[in-house]
Coordinates of N, CA and C in Angstrom, one line a residue:
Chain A
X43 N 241.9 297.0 34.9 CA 241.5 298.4 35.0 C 241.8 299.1 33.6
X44 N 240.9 300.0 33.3 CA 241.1 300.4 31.7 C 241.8 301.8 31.9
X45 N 243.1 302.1 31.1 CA 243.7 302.9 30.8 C 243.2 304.1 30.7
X46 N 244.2 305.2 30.3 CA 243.9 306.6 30.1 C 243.4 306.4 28.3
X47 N 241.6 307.0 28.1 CA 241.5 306.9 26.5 C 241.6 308.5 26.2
X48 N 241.9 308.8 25.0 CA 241.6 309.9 24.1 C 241.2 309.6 23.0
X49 N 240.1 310.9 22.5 CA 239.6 310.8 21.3 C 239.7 312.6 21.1
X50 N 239.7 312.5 19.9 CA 239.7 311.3 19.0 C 241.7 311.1 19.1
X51 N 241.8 310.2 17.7 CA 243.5 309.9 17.5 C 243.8 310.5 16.9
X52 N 243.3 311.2 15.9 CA 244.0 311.8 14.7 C 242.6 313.4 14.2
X53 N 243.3 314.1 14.4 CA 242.8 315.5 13.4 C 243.3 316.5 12.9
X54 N 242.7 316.3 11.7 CA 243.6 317.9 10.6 C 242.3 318.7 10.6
X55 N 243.2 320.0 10.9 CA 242.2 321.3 10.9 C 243.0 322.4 10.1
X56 N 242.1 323.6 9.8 CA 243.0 324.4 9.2 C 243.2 325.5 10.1
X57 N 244.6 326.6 10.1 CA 244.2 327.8 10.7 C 243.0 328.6 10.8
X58 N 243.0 329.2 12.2 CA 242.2 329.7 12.2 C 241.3 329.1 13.3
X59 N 240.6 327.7 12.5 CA 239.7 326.9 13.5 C 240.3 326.7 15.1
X60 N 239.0 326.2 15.2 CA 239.6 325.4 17.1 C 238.9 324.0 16.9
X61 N 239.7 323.6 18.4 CA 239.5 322.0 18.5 C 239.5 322.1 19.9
X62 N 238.7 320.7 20.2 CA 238.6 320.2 21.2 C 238.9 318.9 21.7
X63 N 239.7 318.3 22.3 CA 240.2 317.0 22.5 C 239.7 316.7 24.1
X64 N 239.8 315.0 23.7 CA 238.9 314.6 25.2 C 239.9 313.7 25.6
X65 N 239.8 313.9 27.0 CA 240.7 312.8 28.0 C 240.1 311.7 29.0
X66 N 239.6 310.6 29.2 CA 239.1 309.7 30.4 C 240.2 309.1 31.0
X67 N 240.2 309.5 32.2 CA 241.4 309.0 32.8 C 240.9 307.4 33.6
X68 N 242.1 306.8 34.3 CA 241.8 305.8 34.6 C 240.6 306.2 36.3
X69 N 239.9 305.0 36.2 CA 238.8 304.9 36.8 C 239.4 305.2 38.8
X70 N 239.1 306.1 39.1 CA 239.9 306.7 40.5 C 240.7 307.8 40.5
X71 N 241.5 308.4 39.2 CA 242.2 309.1 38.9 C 241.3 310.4 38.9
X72 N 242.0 311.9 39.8 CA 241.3 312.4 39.9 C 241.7 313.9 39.3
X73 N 243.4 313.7 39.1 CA 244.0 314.7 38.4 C 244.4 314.3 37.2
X74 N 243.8 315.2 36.0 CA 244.1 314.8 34.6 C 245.4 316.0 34.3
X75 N 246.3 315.8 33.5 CA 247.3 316.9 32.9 C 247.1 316.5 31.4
X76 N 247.5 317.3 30.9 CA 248.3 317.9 29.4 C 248.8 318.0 28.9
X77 N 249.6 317.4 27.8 CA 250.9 318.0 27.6 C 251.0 317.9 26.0
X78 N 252.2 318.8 25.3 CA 251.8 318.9 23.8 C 253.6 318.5 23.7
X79 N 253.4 317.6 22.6 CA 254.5 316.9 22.4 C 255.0 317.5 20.7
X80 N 256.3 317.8 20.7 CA 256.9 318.6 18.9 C 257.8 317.6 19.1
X81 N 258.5 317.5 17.8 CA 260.2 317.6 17.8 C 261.1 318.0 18.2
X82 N 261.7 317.5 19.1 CA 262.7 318.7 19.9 C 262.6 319.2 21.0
X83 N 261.4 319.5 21.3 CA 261.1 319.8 22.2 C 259.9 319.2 23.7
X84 N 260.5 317.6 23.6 CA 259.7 316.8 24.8 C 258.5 317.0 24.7
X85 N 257.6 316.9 25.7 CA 256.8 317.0 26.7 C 256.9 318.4 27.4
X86 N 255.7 319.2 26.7 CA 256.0 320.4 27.3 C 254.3 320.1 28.1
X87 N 254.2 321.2 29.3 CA 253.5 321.0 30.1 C 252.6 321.8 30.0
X88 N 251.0 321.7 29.7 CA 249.7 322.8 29.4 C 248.8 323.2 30.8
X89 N 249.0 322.1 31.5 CA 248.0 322.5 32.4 C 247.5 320.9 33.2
X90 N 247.2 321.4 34.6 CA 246.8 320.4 35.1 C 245.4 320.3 36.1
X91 N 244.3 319.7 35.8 CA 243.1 319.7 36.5 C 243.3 318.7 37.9
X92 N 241.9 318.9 38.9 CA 242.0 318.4 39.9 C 240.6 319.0 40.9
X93 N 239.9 318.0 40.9 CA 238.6 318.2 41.1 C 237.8 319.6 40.3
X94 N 237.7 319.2 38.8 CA 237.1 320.6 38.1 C 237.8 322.2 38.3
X95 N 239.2 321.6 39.1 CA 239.6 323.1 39.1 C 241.0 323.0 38.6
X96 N 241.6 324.4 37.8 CA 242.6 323.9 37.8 C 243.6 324.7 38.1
X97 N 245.1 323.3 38.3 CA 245.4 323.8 39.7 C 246.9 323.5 38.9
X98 N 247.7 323.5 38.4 CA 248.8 324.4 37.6 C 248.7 324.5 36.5
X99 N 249.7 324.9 35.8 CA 248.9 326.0 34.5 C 250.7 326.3 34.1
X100 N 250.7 325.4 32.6 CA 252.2 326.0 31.9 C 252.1 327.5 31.2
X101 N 253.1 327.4 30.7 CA 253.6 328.9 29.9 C 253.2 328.6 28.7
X102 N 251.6 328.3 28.3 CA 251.2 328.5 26.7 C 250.3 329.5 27.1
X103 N 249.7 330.0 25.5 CA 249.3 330.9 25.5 C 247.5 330.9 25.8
X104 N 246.5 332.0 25.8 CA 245.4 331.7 26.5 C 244.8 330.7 25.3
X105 N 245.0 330.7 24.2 CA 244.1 330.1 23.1 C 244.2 328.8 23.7
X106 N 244.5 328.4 24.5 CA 244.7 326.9 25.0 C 244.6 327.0 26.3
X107 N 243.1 326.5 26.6 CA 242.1 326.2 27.6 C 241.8 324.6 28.3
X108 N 241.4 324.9 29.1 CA 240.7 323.4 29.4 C 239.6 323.3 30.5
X109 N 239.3 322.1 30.9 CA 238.3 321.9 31.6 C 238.0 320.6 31.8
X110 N 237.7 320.6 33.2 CA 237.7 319.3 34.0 C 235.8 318.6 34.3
X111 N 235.4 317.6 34.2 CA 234.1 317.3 34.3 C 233.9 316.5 36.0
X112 N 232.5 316.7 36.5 CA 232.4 315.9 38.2 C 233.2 314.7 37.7
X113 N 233.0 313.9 36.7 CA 233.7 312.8 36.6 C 234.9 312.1 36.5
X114 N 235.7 313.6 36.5 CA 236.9 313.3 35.9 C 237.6 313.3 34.6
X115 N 236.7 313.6 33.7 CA 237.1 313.5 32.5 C 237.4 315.1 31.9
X116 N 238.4 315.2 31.2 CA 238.8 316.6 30.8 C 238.9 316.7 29.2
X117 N 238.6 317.8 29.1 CA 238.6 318.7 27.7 C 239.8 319.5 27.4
X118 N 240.3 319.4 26.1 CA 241.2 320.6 26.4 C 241.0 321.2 24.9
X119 N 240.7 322.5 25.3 CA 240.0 323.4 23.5 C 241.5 324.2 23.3
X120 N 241.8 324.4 22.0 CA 242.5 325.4 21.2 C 241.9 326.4 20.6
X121 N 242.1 327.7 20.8 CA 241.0 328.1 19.7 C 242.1 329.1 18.4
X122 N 241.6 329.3 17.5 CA 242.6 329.9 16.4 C 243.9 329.5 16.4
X123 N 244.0 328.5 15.6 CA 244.9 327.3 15.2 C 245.7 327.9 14.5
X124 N 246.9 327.7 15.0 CA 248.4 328.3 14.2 C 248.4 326.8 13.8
X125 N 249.6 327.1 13.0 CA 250.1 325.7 12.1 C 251.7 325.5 13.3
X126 N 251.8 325.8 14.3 CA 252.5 325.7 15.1 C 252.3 324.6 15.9
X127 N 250.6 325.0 16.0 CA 249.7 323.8 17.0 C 250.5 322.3 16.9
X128 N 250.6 322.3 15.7 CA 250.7 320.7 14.9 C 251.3 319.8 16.3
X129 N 250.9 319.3 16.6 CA 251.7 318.5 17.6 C 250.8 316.7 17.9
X130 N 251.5 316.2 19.2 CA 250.7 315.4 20.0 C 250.6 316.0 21.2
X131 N 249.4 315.8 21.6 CA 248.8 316.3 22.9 C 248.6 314.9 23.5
X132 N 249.1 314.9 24.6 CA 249.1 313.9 25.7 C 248.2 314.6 27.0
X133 N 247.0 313.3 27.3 CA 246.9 313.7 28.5 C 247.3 312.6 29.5
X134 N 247.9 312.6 30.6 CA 247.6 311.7 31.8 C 247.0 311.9 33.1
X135 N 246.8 311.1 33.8 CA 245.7 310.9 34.9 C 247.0 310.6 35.7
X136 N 246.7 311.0 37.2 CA 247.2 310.5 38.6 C 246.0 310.2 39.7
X137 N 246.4 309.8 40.6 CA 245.4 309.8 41.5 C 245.2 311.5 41.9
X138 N 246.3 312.1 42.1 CA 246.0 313.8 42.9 C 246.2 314.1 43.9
X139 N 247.0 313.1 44.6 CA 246.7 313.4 45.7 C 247.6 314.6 46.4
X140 N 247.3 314.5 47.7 CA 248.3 315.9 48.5 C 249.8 315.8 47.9
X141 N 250.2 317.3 47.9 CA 251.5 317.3 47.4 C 252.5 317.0 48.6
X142 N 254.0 316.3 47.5 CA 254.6 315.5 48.8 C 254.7 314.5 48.5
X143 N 253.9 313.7 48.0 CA 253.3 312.8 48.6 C 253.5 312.0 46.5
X144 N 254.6 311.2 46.3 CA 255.2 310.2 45.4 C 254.0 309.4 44.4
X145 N 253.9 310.4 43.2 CA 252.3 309.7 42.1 C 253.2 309.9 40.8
X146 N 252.5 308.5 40.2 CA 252.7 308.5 38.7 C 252.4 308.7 37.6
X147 N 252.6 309.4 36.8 CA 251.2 309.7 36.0 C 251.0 308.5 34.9
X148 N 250.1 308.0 34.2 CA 249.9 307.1 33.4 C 249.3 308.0 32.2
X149 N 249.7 307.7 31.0 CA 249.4 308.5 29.4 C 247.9 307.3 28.8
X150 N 247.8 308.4 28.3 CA 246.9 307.6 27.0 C 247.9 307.8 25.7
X151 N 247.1 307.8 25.1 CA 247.9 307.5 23.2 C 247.9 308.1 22.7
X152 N 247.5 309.5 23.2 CA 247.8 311.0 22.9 C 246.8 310.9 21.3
X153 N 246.5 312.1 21.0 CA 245.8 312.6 19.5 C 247.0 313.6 18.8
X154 N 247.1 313.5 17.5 CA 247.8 313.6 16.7 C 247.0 314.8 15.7
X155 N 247.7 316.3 16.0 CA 246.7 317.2 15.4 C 247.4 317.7 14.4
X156 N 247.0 317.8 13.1 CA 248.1 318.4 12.2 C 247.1 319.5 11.8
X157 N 247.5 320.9 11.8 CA 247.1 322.2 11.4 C 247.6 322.8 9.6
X158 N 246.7 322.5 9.4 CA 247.0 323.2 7.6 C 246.7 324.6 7.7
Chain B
X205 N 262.4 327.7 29.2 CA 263.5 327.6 30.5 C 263.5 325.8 30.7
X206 N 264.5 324.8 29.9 CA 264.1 323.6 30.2 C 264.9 323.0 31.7
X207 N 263.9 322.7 32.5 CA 264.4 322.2 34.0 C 264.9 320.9 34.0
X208 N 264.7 320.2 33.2 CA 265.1 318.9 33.3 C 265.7 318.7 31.5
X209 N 266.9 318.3 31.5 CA 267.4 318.1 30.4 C 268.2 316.5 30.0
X210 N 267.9 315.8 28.9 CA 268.3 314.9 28.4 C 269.1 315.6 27.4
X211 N 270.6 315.5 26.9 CA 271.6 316.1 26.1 C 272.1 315.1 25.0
X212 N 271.4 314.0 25.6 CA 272.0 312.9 24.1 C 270.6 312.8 23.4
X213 N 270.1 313.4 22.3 CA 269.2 312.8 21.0 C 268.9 311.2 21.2
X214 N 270.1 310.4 21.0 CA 269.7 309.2 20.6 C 270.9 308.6 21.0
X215 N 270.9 307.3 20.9 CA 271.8 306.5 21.6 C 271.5 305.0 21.2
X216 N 273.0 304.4 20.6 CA 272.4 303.3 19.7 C 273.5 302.0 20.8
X217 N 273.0 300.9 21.0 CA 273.8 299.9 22.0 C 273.5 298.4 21.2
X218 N 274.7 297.9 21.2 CA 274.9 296.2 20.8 C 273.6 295.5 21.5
X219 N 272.8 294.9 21.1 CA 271.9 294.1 22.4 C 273.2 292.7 23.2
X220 N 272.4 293.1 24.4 CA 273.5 292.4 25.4 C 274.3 293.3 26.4
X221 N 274.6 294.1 25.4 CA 275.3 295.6 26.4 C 274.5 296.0 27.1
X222 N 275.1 297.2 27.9 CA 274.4 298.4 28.7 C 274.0 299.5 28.4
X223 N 273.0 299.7 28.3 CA 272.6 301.1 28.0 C 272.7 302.0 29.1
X224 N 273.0 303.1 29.2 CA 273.1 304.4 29.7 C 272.2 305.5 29.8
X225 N 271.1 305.7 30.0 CA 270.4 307.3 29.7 C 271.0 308.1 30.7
X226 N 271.1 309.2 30.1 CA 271.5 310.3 31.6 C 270.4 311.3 31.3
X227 N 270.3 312.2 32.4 CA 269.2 313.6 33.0 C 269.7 313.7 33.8
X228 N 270.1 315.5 33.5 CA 270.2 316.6 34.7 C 269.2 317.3 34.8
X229 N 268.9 318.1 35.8 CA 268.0 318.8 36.2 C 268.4 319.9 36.7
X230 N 268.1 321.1 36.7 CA 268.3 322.5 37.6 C 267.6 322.7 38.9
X231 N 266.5 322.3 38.9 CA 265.7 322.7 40.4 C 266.0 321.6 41.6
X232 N 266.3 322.6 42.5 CA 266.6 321.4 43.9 C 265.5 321.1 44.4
X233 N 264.2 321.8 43.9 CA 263.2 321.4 44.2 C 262.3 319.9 44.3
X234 N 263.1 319.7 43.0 CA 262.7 318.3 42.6 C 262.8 317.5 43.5
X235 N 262.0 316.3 43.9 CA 262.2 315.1 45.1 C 261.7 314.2 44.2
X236 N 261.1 313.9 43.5 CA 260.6 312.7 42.8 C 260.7 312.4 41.5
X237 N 261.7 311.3 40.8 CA 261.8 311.5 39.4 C 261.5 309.6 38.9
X238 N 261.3 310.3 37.6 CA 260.7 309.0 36.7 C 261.3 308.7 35.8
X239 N 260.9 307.8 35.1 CA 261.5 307.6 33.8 C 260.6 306.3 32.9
X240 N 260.4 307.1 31.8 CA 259.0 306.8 31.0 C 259.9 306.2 29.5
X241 N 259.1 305.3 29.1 CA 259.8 304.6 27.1 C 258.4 304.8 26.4
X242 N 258.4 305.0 25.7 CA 257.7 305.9 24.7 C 258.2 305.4 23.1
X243 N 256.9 304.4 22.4 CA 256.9 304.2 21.3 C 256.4 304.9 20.6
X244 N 256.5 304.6 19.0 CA 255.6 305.2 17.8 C 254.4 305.5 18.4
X245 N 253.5 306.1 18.5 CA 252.5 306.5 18.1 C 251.4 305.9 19.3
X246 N 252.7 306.0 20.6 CA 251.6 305.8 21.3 C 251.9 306.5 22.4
X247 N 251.1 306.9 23.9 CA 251.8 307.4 24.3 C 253.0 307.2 26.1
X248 N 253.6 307.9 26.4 CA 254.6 307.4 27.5 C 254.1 306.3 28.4
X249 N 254.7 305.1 28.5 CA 254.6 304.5 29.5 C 255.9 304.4 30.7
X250 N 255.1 304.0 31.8 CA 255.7 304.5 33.1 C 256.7 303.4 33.2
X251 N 258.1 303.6 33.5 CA 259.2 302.4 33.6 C 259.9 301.9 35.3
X252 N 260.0 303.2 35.5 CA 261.0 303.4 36.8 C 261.0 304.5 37.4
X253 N 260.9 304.7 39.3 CA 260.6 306.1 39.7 C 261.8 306.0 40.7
X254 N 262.6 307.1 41.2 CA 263.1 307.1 42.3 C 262.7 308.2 42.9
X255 N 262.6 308.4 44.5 CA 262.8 309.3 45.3 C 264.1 309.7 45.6
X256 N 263.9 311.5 46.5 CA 265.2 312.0 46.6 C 265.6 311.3 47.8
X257 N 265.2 310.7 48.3 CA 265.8 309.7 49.8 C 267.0 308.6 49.4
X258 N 266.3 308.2 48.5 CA 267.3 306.9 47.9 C 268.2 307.5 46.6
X259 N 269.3 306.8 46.2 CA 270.3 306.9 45.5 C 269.9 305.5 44.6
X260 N 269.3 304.6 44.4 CA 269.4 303.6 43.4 C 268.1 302.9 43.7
X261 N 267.2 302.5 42.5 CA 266.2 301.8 42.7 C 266.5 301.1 41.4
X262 N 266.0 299.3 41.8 CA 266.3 298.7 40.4 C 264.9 297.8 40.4
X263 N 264.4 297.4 38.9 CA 263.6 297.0 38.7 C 263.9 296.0 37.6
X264 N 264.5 294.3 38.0 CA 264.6 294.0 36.5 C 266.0 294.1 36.2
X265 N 265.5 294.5 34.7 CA 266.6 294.8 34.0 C 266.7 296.5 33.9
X266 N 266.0 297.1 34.8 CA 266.4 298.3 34.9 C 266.0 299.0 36.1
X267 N 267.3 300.0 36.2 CA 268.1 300.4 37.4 C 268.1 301.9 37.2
X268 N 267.8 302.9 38.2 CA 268.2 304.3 38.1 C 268.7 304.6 39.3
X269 N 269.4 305.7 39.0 CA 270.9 305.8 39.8 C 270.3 307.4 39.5
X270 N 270.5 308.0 41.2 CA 270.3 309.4 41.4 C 271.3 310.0 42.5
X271 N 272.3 311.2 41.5 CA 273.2 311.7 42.5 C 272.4 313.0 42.7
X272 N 272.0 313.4 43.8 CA 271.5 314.7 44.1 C 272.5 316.0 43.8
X273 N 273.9 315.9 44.5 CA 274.4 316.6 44.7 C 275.1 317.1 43.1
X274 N 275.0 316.3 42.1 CA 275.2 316.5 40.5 C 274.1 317.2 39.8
X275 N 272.9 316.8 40.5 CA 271.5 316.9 39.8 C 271.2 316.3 38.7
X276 N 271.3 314.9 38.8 CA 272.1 313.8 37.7 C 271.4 312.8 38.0
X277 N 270.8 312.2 36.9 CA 269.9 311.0 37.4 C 270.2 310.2 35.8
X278 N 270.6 308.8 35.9 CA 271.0 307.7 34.9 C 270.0 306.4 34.9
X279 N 269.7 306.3 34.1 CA 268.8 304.7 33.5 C 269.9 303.6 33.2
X280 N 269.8 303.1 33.6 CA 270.7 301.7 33.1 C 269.5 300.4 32.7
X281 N 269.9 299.9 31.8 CA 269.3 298.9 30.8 C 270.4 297.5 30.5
X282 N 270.4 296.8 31.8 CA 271.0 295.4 31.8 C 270.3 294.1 31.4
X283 N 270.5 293.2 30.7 CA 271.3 293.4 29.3 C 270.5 294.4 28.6
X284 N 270.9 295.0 27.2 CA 269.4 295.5 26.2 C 269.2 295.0 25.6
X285 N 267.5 295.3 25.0 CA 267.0 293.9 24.0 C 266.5 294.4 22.8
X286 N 266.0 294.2 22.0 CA 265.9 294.7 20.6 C 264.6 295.6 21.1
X287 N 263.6 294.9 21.8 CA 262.8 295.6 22.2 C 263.0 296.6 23.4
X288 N 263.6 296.8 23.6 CA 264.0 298.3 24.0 C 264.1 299.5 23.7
X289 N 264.0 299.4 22.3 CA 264.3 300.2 21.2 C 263.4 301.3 21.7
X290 N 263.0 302.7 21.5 CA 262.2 303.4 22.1 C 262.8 304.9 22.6
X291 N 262.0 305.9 22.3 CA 262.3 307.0 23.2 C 262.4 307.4 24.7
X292 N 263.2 307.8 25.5 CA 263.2 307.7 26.8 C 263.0 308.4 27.5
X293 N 262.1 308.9 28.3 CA 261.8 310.7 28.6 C 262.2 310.7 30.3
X294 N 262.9 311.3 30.6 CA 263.2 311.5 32.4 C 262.1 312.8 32.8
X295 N 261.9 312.5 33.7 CA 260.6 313.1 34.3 C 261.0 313.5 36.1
X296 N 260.4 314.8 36.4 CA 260.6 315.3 38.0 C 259.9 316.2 38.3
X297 N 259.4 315.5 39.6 CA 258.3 316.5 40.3 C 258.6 316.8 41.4
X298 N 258.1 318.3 42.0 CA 258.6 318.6 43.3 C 258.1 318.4 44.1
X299 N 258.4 318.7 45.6 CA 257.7 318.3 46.8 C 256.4 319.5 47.2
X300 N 256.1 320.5 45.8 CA 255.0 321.3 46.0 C 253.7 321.4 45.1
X301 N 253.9 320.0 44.8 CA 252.0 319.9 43.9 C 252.7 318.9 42.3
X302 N 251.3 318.6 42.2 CA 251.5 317.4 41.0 C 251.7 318.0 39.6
X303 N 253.0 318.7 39.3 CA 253.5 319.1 38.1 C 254.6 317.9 38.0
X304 N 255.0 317.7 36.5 CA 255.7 317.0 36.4 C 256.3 317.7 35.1
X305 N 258.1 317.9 35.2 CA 258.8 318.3 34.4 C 259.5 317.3 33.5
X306 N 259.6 317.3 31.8 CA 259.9 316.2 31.3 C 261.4 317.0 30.5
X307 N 262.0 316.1 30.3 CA 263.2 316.2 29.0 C 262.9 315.7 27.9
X308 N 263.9 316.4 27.1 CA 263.6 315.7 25.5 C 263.4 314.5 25.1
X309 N 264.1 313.8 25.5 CA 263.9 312.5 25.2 C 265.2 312.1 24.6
X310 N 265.8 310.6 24.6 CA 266.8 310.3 24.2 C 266.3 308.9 23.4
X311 N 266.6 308.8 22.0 CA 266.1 307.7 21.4 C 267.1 306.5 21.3
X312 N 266.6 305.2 21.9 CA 267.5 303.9 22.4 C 267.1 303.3 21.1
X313 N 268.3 302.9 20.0 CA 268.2 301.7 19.3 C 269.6 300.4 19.4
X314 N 268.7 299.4 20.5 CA 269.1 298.3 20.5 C 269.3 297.3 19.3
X315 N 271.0 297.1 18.9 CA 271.2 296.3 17.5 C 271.0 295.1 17.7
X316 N 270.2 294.0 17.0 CA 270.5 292.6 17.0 C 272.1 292.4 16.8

């Protein structure tokens, strides 16, 4: 079974701009999440989709959006790029299912955004 | 507000020895926790999960140990191997929807 992909791996943008980054989760997987990874500060938590809707939502700010496809596959846009942004954004997939109920999430290789 | 906290940076062990990760957590909420290794430039892979039912799940050469009532959850790494080497992220989700809270990370370098 093929992994969680992202594309792209690597983008430098300057302030100001936005981006968009793409998630395909593994093939059944129905909830994609998000997460933006610094120094120091882990795996912080952006947001989490689940059937095109989405259904928890971290403490960033609105310039950091997203969006889930019938397929499963998710977007996640930044718009007006601080040099703050710079990070790794991870997404992973789970199945979704009812809460309660013991799931793992699996990563992809995360995209590596550096903001000039 | 970090809910789940890793307090050691990094952590360096003889290969052969034991490694140690520790994570505490503040929310009693939590019932399900993980524990992910995480190389260069790629991203977390999944290692070990326990529920809040059980107190020890072992997989291998690795074992996690969960005291509830500490809010304390430990990785153990019998023996460690060079390849071990790697960042270590503890991870916990509650019994009310698929969020998952991560810690810093604690970085394991296993010595030849």
């Amino acid at each position: 079974k093929a992994g969680v992909t992202q594309t792209p791996r690597y983008l430098i943008k300057t302030r100001g701009q936005q981006v968009t980054l793409s998630c395909s989760p593994i093939s059944g997987h129905r909830s994609v999440s998000w997460y933006q990874q610094t120094p120091g500060q882990g795996l912080q938590f952006l947001f989490e989709y689940f059937s095109e809707t989405q259904r928890n939502k971290g403490n960033f700010p609105g310039r950091f959006s997203g969006r889930q496809f019938s397929n499963s596959r998710s977007e996640m846009n930044v718009s007006t790029l601080e040099l703050g942004d710079s990070a790794l954004y991870l997404c992973a997939s789970s199945l979704g299912l009812s809460a309660g109920l013991e799931e793992t999430q699996y990563f992809g290789p995360g995209t590596r955004l550096l903001v000039l | 507000d970090q809910q789940v906290k890793q307090n050691s940076p990094s952590l360096s062990v003889q290969e052969g020895r034991i490694s140690i990760l520790n994570c505490d957590y503040t929310n009693s909420m939590f019932d399900y926790f993980l524990w992910y290794k995480k190389y260069p430039a790629e991203g977390p892979t999944f290692l070990i999960s326990i529920s809040s039912i059980k107190d020890k799940n072992e997989d291998g050469r690795f074992t996690v140990f969960l005291n509830k009532s500490a809010k304390h959850l430990s990785l153990h790494i019998v023996p460690s191997q060079p390849g071990d080497s790697a960042v270590y992220f503890c991870a916990a989700s509650p019994n009310t929807g698929n969020q998952f809270y991560f810690g810093t990370g604690t970085s394991l370098t296993v010595i030849p």
